[in-house]
Coordinates of C-alpha atoms in Angstrom, one line a residue:
M1 CA 4.3 -30.7 12.0
K2 CA 4.0 -27.4 10.3
K3 CA 1.7 -25.0 12.3
E4 CA -1.2 -23.6 10.5
K5 CA -1.1 -19.9 10.0
K6 CA -4.0 -18.2 11.9
S7 CA -6.0 -15.8 9.8
K8 CA -6.3 -12.1 10.8
R9 CA -9.4 -11.5 13.0
I10 CA -11.3 -8.3 12.1
L11 CA -14.0 -6.7 14.3
V12 CA -16.9 -5.3 12.2
I13 CA -18.8 -2.5 14.0
G14 CA -22.2 -1.7 12.8
T15 CA -23.8 1.8 13.3
G16 CA -26.9 1.3 10.9
G17 CA -27.3 3.3 7.8
T18 CA -28.4 2.5 4.4
I19 CA -26.2 -0.5 4.2
A20 CA -28.4 -2.2 6.8
G21 CA -31.5 -0.8 5.3
K22 CA -34.8 -2.5 4.1
G23 CA -37.4 -1.3 1.7
D24 CA -39.5 -2.5 -1.1
N25 CA -37.9 -5.3 -3.2
F26 CA -35.6 -4.1 -6.0
K27 CA -36.3 -0.4 -5.1
T28 CA -33.5 2.0 -4.3
S29 CA -35.6 4.8 -2.6
D30 CA -38.2 4.9 0.2
Y31 CA -36.5 2.5 2.5
T32 CA -35.8 2.4 6.3
A33 CA -32.2 2.6 7.5
A34 CA -30.6 0.4 10.2
Q35 CA -32.9 -2.6 10.0
I36 CA -30.4 -5.5 9.6
K37 CA -28.0 -6.8 12.2
I38 CA -24.3 -6.4 11.1
E39 CA -23.8 -10.1 12.1
D40 CA -26.2 -11.2 9.2
L41 CA -24.6 -8.7 6.8
V42 CA -21.1 -10.0 7.5
N43 CA -22.2 -13.7 7.4
E44 CA -23.7 -13.2 4.1
V45 CA -20.7 -11.4 2.6
C46 CA -18.1 -13.8 4.1
E47 CA -19.8 -17.0 3.2
N48 CA -17.8 -18.9 0.6
T49 CA -15.1 -16.1 0.6
I50 CA -11.7 -15.8 1.7
H51 CA -12.8 -14.0 4.8
D52 CA -13.2 -15.9 8.2
N53 CA -12.4 -15.1 11.8
M54 CA -14.8 -12.2 12.1
D55 CA -16.4 -10.8 15.0
T56 CA -19.3 -8.2 15.0
I57 CA -21.0 -5.8 17.3
D58 CA -24.1 -3.5 16.6
Y59 CA -22.8 -0.6 18.4
F60 CA -25.6 1.8 17.1
N61 CA -28.5 1.3 14.9
I62 CA -29.2 4.6 13.6
D63 CA -29.7 6.7 10.5
S64 CA -26.3 8.6 10.3
C65 CA -28.2 12.0 10.5
D66 CA -28.9 11.0 14.1
M67 CA -25.2 10.7 14.8
T68 CA -24.2 13.1 17.5
S69 CA -20.9 14.3 19.4
E70 CA -21.7 12.1 22.2
K71 CA -22.1 9.1 20.0
L72 CA -18.9 9.9 18.2
I73 CA -17.0 10.1 21.5
K74 CA -18.5 6.7 22.6
L75 CA -17.6 5.0 19.2
S76 CA -14.0 6.4 19.3
N77 CA -13.3 5.5 22.8
Y78 CA -14.8 1.9 22.0
I79 CA -12.4 1.5 19.1
N80 CA -9.5 2.7 21.4
K81 CA -10.4 0.2 24.0
V82 CA -10.9 -2.9 21.7
S83 CA -7.6 -1.8 19.7
E84 CA -5.5 -2.6 22.7
S85 CA -6.4 -6.3 22.3
E86 CA -4.0 -8.4 20.4
D87 CA -7.1 -10.4 19.2
Y88 CA -7.8 -7.9 16.5
Y89 CA -5.7 -7.1 13.5
G90 CA -8.1 -4.3 12.3
F91 CA -11.6 -2.8 12.4
V92 CA -14.3 -2.2 9.8
I93 CA -17.2 0.3 10.7
T94 CA -20.5 0.3 8.8
H95 CA -22.1 3.8 8.5
G96 CA -24.7 5.7 6.8
T97 CA -23.4 8.0 4.0
D98 CA -25.0 11.3 4.8
T99 CA -22.6 12.0 7.7
L100 CA -19.9 9.4 7.1
E101 CA -17.2 12.0 6.2
E102 CA -17.7 13.8 9.5
T103 CA -17.3 10.5 11.5
A104 CA -14.4 9.4 9.5
Y105 CA -12.5 12.7 10.2
F106 CA -13.5 12.7 13.9
L107 CA -12.1 9.1 14.2
N108 CA -9.0 10.0 12.1
L109 CA -8.2 12.6 14.9
T110 CA -9.1 10.7 18.0
V111 CA -8.4 7.0 17.3
K112 CA -5.1 6.0 18.9
T113 CA -3.9 2.9 17.0
Q114 CA -1.9 2.1 13.9
K115 CA -4.2 -0.8 13.0
P116 CA -6.4 -0.4 10.0
V117 CA -9.6 1.3 10.7
V118 CA -11.9 1.2 7.6
I119 CA -15.4 2.8 7.1
T120 CA -17.9 2.0 4.4
G121 CA -21.6 2.1 3.8
A122 CA -23.9 1.8 0.9
M123 CA -26.1 4.0 -1.3
R124 CA -28.7 1.4 -2.1
P125 CA -30.4 -0.6 0.7
H126 CA -29.8 -4.3 1.2
T127 CA -33.1 -5.1 -0.5
A128 CA -32.5 -3.2 -3.6
L129 CA -31.6 -4.7 -7.1
G130 CA -27.9 -4.1 -7.4
A131 CA -27.3 -3.3 -3.8
D132 CA -23.8 -1.9 -3.5
G133 CA -23.4 -2.7 0.2
P134 CA -22.0 -6.3 0.1
M135 CA -19.2 -5.4 -2.2
N136 CA -18.3 -2.4 -0.2
L137 CA -18.3 -4.3 3.1
Y138 CA -16.3 -7.2 1.4
Q139 CA -13.7 -4.7 0.2
A140 CA -13.6 -2.8 3.6
I141 CA -12.8 -6.2 5.3
S142 CA -10.1 -6.9 2.7
L143 CA -8.6 -3.6 3.2
A144 CA -8.7 -4.1 7.0
K145 CA -6.6 -7.2 6.7
S146 CA -4.0 -5.6 4.5
E147 CA -0.6 -4.7 5.9
D148 CA -0.5 -1.7 3.4
A149 CA -3.4 -0.2 5.5
I150 CA -1.4 -0.1 8.7
N151 CA -0.6 3.4 9.9
K152 CA -2.6 5.1 7.0
G153 CA -5.1 6.8 9.4
V154 CA -8.7 6.0 9.2
L155 CA -9.6 5.0 5.7
V156 CA -12.9 5.0 3.7
V157 CA -13.7 2.4 1.0
F158 CA -16.5 3.1 -1.4
S159 CA -17.2 1.8 -4.9
D160 CA -13.7 0.2 -5.5
T161 CA -11.8 3.3 -4.1
I162 CA -9.8 4.0 -1.1
Y163 CA -10.0 7.5 0.4
S164 CA -8.3 9.4 3.3
A165 CA -10.8 10.2 6.1
R166 CA -9.4 13.7 6.1
D167 CA -10.2 14.6 2.4
V168 CA -13.2 12.3 1.6
S169 CA -16.6 14.0 0.9
K170 CA -19.9 12.9 -0.3
I171 CA -20.3 14.1 -3.9
N172 CA -23.6 12.6 -5.1
T173 CA -27.0 12.1 -3.4
F174 CA -27.8 8.7 -5.1
K175 CA -25.4 7.3 -7.3
P176 CA -23.3 4.2 -5.9
A177 CA -20.0 6.1 -6.7
A178 CA -21.0 8.7 -4.2
F179 CA -17.6 9.8 -2.7
G180 CA -14.7 11.5 -3.9
Q181 CA -11.6 13.5 -2.5
K182 CA -12.0 16.7 -4.4
D183 CA -9.2 17.7 -6.5
L184 CA -6.7 15.8 -4.5
G185 CA -7.5 12.4 -5.9
C186 CA -7.9 9.2 -4.0
L187 CA -5.3 7.0 -2.0
G188 CA -5.9 4.0 -4.2
Y189 CA -8.2 1.3 -5.5
M190 CA -9.7 -2.0 -4.5
R191 CA -10.2 -4.8 -7.2
D192 CA -12.2 -7.4 -5.5
E193 CA -10.1 -8.3 -2.5
N194 CA -7.0 -6.8 -3.9
V195 CA -5.5 -3.5 -2.4
F196 CA -3.6 -1.0 -4.6
F197 CA -2.2 2.0 -2.7
Y198 CA -0.7 4.9 -4.8
N199 CA -0.8 7.7 -2.3
S200 CA -0.6 8.2 1.5
P201 CA -2.0 10.9 4.0
T202 CA 0.4 13.8 4.8
K203 CA -1.5 15.4 7.7
K204 CA -1.4 14.3 11.4
H205 CA -3.7 11.4 12.4
T206 CA -4.5 8.7 14.9
I207 CA -1.5 8.0 17.0
Y208 CA 0.2 11.3 16.0
S209 CA -2.8 13.4 17.0
E210 CA -2.7 15.2 20.4
F211 CA -6.3 15.2 20.9
D212 CA -7.6 13.2 23.9
I213 CA -11.3 12.5 24.2
S214 CA -11.0 9.8 26.8
Y215 CA -12.3 12.1 29.5
L216 CA -15.1 13.8 27.5
E217 CA -18.7 13.2 27.3
N218 CA -19.4 16.0 24.9
L219 CA -17.6 18.5 22.6
P220 CA -17.5 22.3 22.8
K221 CA -20.5 23.6 20.6
V222 CA -19.4 24.8 17.1
E223 CA -21.9 26.1 14.6
I224 CA -21.6 26.5 10.8
V225 CA -22.8 29.7 9.2
M226 CA -23.2 29.9 5.4
F227 CA -22.8 33.2 3.8
Y228 CA -24.6 34.4 0.6
P229 CA -25.6 37.8 -0.8
S230 CA -28.0 39.7 1.3
A231 CA -27.4 37.1 4.2
D232 CA -29.0 38.7 7.4
I233 CA -26.3 39.7 9.8
K234 CA -28.6 38.8 12.6
I235 CA -27.8 35.1 11.9
L236 CA -24.3 35.8 13.3
D237 CA -25.9 37.6 16.3
Y238 CA -28.1 34.7 17.1
V239 CA -25.5 31.8 16.7
S240 CA -22.8 33.7 18.6
K241 CA -25.0 33.9 21.7
D242 CA -24.8 30.1 22.4
C243 CA -21.8 28.6 20.9
D244 CA -18.1 28.0 21.7
G245 CA -16.8 28.7 18.1
I246 CA -18.1 29.4 14.5
V247 CA -17.3 28.2 11.1
L248 CA -18.1 30.5 8.2
A249 CA -18.9 28.6 4.9
G250 CA -17.8 31.8 3.1
A251 CA -18.1 32.5 -0.7
G252 CA -14.9 32.0 -3.0
C253 CA -11.8 32.0 -0.8
G254 CA -13.9 32.2 2.4
N255 CA -15.2 35.7 1.7
V256 CA -18.1 37.5 3.3
S257 CA -19.5 40.9 2.9
T258 CA -18.1 44.1 4.5
S259 CA -20.9 44.2 7.2
W260 CA -20.3 40.5 7.9
S261 CA -16.6 41.2 8.3
E262 CA -17.1 43.8 10.8
K263 CA -19.5 41.6 12.9
V264 CA -16.9 38.7 12.6
K265 CA -14.2 40.9 14.0
K266 CA -16.5 41.9 17.0
I267 CA -17.2 38.1 17.6
I268 CA -13.5 37.2 17.5
S269 CA -12.6 40.1 20.0
S270 CA -15.4 38.8 22.3
G271 CA -13.4 35.5 22.7
I272 CA -15.3 33.2 20.2
P273 CA -13.0 31.8 17.7
V274 CA -14.2 32.0 14.0
V275 CA -12.9 29.7 11.4
R276 CA -13.1 31.1 7.7
S277 CA -13.8 28.1 5.4
S278 CA -15.4 28.1 1.9
R279 CA -18.6 26.7 0.4
I280 CA -16.5 25.9 -2.7
A281 CA -15.5 22.2 -3.0
N282 CA -11.9 22.6 -4.1
G283 CA -9.0 25.2 -3.5
V284 CA -7.4 26.6 -0.4
V285 CA -8.6 29.4 1.9
T286 CA -5.2 31.2 2.0
Y287 CA -3.4 31.5 5.4
N288 CA -2.4 34.9 6.7
E289 CA -1.2 34.9 10.3
K290 CA -1.5 38.7 10.6
T291 CA -5.2 38.8 10.0
I292 CA -6.5 35.9 12.1
H293 CA -7.7 38.4 14.9
E294 CA -9.7 40.2 12.4
K295 CA -10.9 37.8 9.7
G296 CA -10.6 34.5 11.6
I297 CA -8.6 31.2 11.6
F298 CA -8.0 30.1 7.9
A299 CA -9.3 26.5 7.2
E300 CA -6.7 25.8 4.6
N301 CA -8.5 23.2 2.4
L302 CA -10.8 21.7 5.0
S303 CA -14.6 21.9 4.2
P304 CA -16.9 23.7 6.6
L305 CA -18.0 20.2 7.9
K306 CA -14.5 19.0 8.6
S307 CA -13.6 22.4 10.0
R308 CA -16.4 22.3 12.5
I309 CA -15.0 18.8 13.6
L310 CA -11.4 20.1 14.0
L311 CA -12.4 23.3 15.7
S312 CA -14.5 21.4 18.3
L313 CA -11.4 19.3 19.2
A314 CA -9.1 22.2 19.1
L315 CA -11.2 24.0 21.6
T316 CA -10.6 21.1 24.1
K317 CA -6.9 22.1 24.0
S318 CA -7.0 25.9 23.6
T319 CA -8.8 29.0 22.8
N320 CA -5.8 30.9 21.6
L321 CA -6.2 31.8 18.0
E322 CA -2.5 31.2 17.0
E323 CA -2.6 27.7 18.6
I324 CA -5.8 26.8 16.8
Q325 CA -4.5 28.1 13.4
K326 CA -1.6 25.8 14.0
F327 CA -4.0 22.7 14.3
F328 CA -5.5 23.7 11.0
L329 CA -2.2 23.7 9.3
E330 CA -1.1 20.4 10.9
Y331 CA -4.4 18.4 10.7

């Protein structure tokens, strides 16, 4: 007798967000996030579809603006624990969109598995007319079951598109197609449950990452400071009194004024690493090894948000500027 092939088991981890939100019927605004259990969302999506063999857990029930470093560490360690089980082929995480890109990148650097890890969410609550969550969740589950998603790092699926966790960013405040990958393009597309990859991540991730958070309860404190004309230099004084590192969201190619440059140099010399990023969405903050002790570590093309995540993890390994700069070139 021919043995029936067992379908791939997926664990769906709910963290709340708009995808689990409720509001007035048909309305897309004025709703409350994190109201629906992930089990109910999955059952609705998977009923009468190709998907079965699903497990669910409501790990958090929060608005994504309430995500913290402590919660990120717990989530990543949980995924690392369950990924050791042969029971699961892949994982899907539902998440609020406001801070999804930071969670995705953090997991990309700290999750230690080649198994597919896919994050998705929604821009419209479950009660809205034309809610986008069900299709996003359906496609995330489809991607997590795909052999093509193995060893691709953490992936984000949104509005029929596959993104790299490193480069994805939220680009719209309310439209369903709310995410993009800047001028680098996406990794591929989803058409219903079908997966189409055209690109692969080139930077280190997951099992290739050297960051170990298994022993951590929190992360070094890193703050983001935005520069703009006439920005008060006392902002830097205030922030540098109570942090382990600073990310500058500079103008243009990470530029700041002459007075800010002098202050940044003093902060670096005091032992606080400074990363020079840009408030501009596209392009590269040029790397110059000779000036990192004066101007700061160069973020390459990482956004200020992603730079904060990487600097926090880098500081668990080293405070040496040259070593931290190497992390920014590799990750």
